[in-house]
mmCIF file of C-alpha atoms in Angstrom:
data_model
loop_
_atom_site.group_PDB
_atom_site.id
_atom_site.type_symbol
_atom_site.label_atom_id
_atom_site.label_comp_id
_atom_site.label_asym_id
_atom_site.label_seq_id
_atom_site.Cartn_x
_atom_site.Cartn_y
_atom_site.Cartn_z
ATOM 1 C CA UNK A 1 -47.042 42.230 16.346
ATOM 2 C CA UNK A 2 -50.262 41.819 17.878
ATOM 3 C CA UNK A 3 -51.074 41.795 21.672
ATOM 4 C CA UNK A 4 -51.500 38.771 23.908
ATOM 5 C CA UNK A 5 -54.794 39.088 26.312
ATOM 6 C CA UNK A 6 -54.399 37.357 29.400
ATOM 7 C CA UNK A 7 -57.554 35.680 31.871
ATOM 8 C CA UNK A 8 -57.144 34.696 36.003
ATOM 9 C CA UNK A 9 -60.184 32.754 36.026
ATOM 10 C CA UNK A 10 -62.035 32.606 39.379
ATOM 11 C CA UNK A 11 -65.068 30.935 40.779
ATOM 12 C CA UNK A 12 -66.671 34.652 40.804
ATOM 13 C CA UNK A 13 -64.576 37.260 38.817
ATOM 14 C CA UNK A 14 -62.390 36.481 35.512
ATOM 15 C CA UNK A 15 -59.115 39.172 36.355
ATOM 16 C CA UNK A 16 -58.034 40.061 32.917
ATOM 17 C CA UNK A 17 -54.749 41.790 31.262
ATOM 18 C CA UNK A 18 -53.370 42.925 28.162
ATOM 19 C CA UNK A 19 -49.997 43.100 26.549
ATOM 20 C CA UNK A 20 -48.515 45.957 25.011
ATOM 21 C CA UNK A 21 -47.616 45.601 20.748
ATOM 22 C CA UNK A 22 -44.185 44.550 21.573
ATOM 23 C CA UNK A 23 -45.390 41.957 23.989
ATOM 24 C CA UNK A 24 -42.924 43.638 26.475
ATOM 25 C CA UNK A 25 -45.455 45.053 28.982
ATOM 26 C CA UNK A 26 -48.378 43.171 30.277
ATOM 27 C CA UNK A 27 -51.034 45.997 32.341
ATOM 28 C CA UNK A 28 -54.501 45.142 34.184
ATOM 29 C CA UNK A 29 -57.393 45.683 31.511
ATOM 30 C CA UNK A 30 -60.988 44.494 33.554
ATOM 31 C CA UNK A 31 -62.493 42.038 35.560
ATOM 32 C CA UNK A 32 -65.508 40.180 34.338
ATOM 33 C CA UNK A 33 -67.883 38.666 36.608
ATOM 34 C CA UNK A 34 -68.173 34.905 36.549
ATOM 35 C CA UNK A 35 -72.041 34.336 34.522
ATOM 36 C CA UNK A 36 -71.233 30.417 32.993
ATOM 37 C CA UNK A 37 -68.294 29.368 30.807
ATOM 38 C CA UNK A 38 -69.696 29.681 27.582
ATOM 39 C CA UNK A 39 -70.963 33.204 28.072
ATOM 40 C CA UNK A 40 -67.280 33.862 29.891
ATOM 41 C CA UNK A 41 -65.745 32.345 26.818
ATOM 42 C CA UNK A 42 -67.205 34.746 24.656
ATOM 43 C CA UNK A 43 -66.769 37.479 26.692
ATOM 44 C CA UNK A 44 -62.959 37.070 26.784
ATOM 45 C CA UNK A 45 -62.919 36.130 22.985
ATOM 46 C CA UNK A 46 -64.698 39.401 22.322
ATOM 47 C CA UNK A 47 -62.354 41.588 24.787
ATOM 48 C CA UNK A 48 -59.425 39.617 23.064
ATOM 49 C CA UNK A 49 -60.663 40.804 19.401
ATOM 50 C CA UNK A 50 -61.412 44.200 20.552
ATOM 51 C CA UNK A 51 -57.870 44.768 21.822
ATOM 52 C CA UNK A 52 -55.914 42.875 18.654
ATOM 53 C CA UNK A 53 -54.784 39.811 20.545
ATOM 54 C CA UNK A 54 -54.045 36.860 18.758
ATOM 55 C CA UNK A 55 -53.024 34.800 21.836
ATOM 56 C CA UNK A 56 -54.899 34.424 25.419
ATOM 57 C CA UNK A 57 -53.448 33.208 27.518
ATOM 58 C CA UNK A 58 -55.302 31.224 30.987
ATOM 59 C CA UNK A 59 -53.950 31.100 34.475
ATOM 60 C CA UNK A 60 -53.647 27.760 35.461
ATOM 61 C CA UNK A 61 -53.321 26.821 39.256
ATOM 62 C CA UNK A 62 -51.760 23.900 39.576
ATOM 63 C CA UNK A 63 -50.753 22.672 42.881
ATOM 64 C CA UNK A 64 -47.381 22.238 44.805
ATOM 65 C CA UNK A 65 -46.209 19.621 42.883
ATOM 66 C CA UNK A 66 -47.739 20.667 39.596
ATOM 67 C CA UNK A 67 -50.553 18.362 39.723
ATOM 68 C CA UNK A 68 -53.946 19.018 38.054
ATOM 69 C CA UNK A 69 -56.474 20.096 41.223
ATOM 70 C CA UNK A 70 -60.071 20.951 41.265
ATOM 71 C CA UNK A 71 -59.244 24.511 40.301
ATOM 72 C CA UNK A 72 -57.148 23.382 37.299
ATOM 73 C CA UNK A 73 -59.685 21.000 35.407
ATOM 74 C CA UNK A 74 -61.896 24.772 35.719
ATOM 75 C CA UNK A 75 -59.136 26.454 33.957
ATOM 76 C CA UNK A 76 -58.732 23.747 31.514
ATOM 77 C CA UNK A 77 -62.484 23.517 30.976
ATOM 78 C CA UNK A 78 -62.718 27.109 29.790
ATOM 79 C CA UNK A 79 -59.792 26.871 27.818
ATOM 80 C CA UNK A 80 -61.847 24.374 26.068
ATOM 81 C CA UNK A 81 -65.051 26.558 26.050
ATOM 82 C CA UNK A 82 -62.629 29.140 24.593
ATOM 83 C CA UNK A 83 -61.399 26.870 21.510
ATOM 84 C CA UNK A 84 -65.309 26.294 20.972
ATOM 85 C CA UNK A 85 -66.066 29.310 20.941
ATOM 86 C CA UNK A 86 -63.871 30.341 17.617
ATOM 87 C CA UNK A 87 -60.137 31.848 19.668
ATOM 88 C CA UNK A 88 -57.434 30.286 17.409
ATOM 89 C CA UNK A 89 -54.891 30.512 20.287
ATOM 90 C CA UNK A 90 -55.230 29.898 23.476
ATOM 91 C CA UNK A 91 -52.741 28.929 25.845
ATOM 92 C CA UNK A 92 -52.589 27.608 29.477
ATOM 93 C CA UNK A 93 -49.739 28.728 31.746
ATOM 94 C CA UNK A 94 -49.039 28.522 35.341
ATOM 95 C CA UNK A 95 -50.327 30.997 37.743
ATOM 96 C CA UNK A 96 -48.750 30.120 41.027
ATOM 97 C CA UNK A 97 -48.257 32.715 43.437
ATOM 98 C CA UNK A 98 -50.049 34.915 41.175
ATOM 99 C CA UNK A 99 -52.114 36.798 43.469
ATOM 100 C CA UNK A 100 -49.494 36.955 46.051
ATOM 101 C CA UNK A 101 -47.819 39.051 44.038
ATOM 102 C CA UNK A 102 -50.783 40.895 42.881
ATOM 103 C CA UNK A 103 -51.636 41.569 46.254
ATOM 104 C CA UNK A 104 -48.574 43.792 47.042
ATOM 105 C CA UNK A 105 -50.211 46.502 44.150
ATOM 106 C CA UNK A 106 -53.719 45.838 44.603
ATOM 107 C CA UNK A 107 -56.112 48.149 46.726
ATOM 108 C CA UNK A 108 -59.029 46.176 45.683
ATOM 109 C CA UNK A 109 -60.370 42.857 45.686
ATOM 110 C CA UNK A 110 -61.307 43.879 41.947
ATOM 111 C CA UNK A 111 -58.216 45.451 41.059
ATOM 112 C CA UNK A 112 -56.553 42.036 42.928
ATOM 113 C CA UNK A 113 -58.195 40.003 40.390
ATOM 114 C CA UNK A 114 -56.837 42.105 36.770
ATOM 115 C CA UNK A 115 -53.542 42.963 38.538
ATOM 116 C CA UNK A 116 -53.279 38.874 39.344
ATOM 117 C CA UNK A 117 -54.015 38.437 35.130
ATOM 118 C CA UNK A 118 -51.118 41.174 35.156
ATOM 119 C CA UNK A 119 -48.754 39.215 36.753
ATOM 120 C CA UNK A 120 -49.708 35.828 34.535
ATOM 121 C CA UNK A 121 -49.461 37.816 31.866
ATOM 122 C CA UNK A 122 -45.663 39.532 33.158
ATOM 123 C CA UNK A 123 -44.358 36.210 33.585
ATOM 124 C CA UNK A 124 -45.420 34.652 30.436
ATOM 125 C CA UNK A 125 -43.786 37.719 28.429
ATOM 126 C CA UNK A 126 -40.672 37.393 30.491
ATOM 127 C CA UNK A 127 -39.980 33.544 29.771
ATOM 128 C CA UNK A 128 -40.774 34.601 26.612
ATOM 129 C CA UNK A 129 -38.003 36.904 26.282
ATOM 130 C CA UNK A 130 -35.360 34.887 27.864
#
């Protein structure tokens, strides 16, 4: 099985995270910083190919009562810049409380943004499993 690469875009740092071969473990892999979302979109397609994932996966934050919000449509956007750019699958998933979480591990606001992909990541592979 391959690996499932997962993005926590931000308006300056992209937090990324990468699954283990089982799809069991997600762990913190890099944090980009934010250029334009073409050249992030084929940044993450290249880190995606690099590490065998066949799947990314993009935090989405939508709000409180899972409404599409200003930060959304920019998540949606590059998952659109993503598709143009040649990834085959690429999925959207929700990111709330993300970096909450993220926060209780993180000593950094750069390890804060990979550890919040982490977390995405985590989730996705849990609801997965269920």
């Amino acid at each position: 099985m391959s690996r499932i690469h997962a993005v926590d875009p931000g308006d300056a740092r992209i937090g990324c995270a990468i699954s283990d071969e089982n799809r069991l473990i997600a762990r913190p892999l890099i944090v980009l910083e934010h250029r334009s979302r073409e050249l992030d979109a084929k940044a993450i397609l290249e880190l995606a190919r690099d590490h065998n994932a066949d799947v990314i996966l993009v935090g989405v934050p939508y709000d409180s009562e899972g409404e599409i919000g200003p930060q959304a449509r920019k998540s949606l956007r590059l998952i659109e810049a993503l598709r143009s750019a040649g990834a085959d699958d690429v999925r959207p998933w929700d990111e709330s409380d993300s970096t909450l979480q993220a926060q209780k591990t993180s000593r950094s606001q750069e390890e804060l943004d990979s550890h919040a992909a982490a977390v995405i990541l985590q989730d996705f592979l849990n609801a997965q499993a269920d």
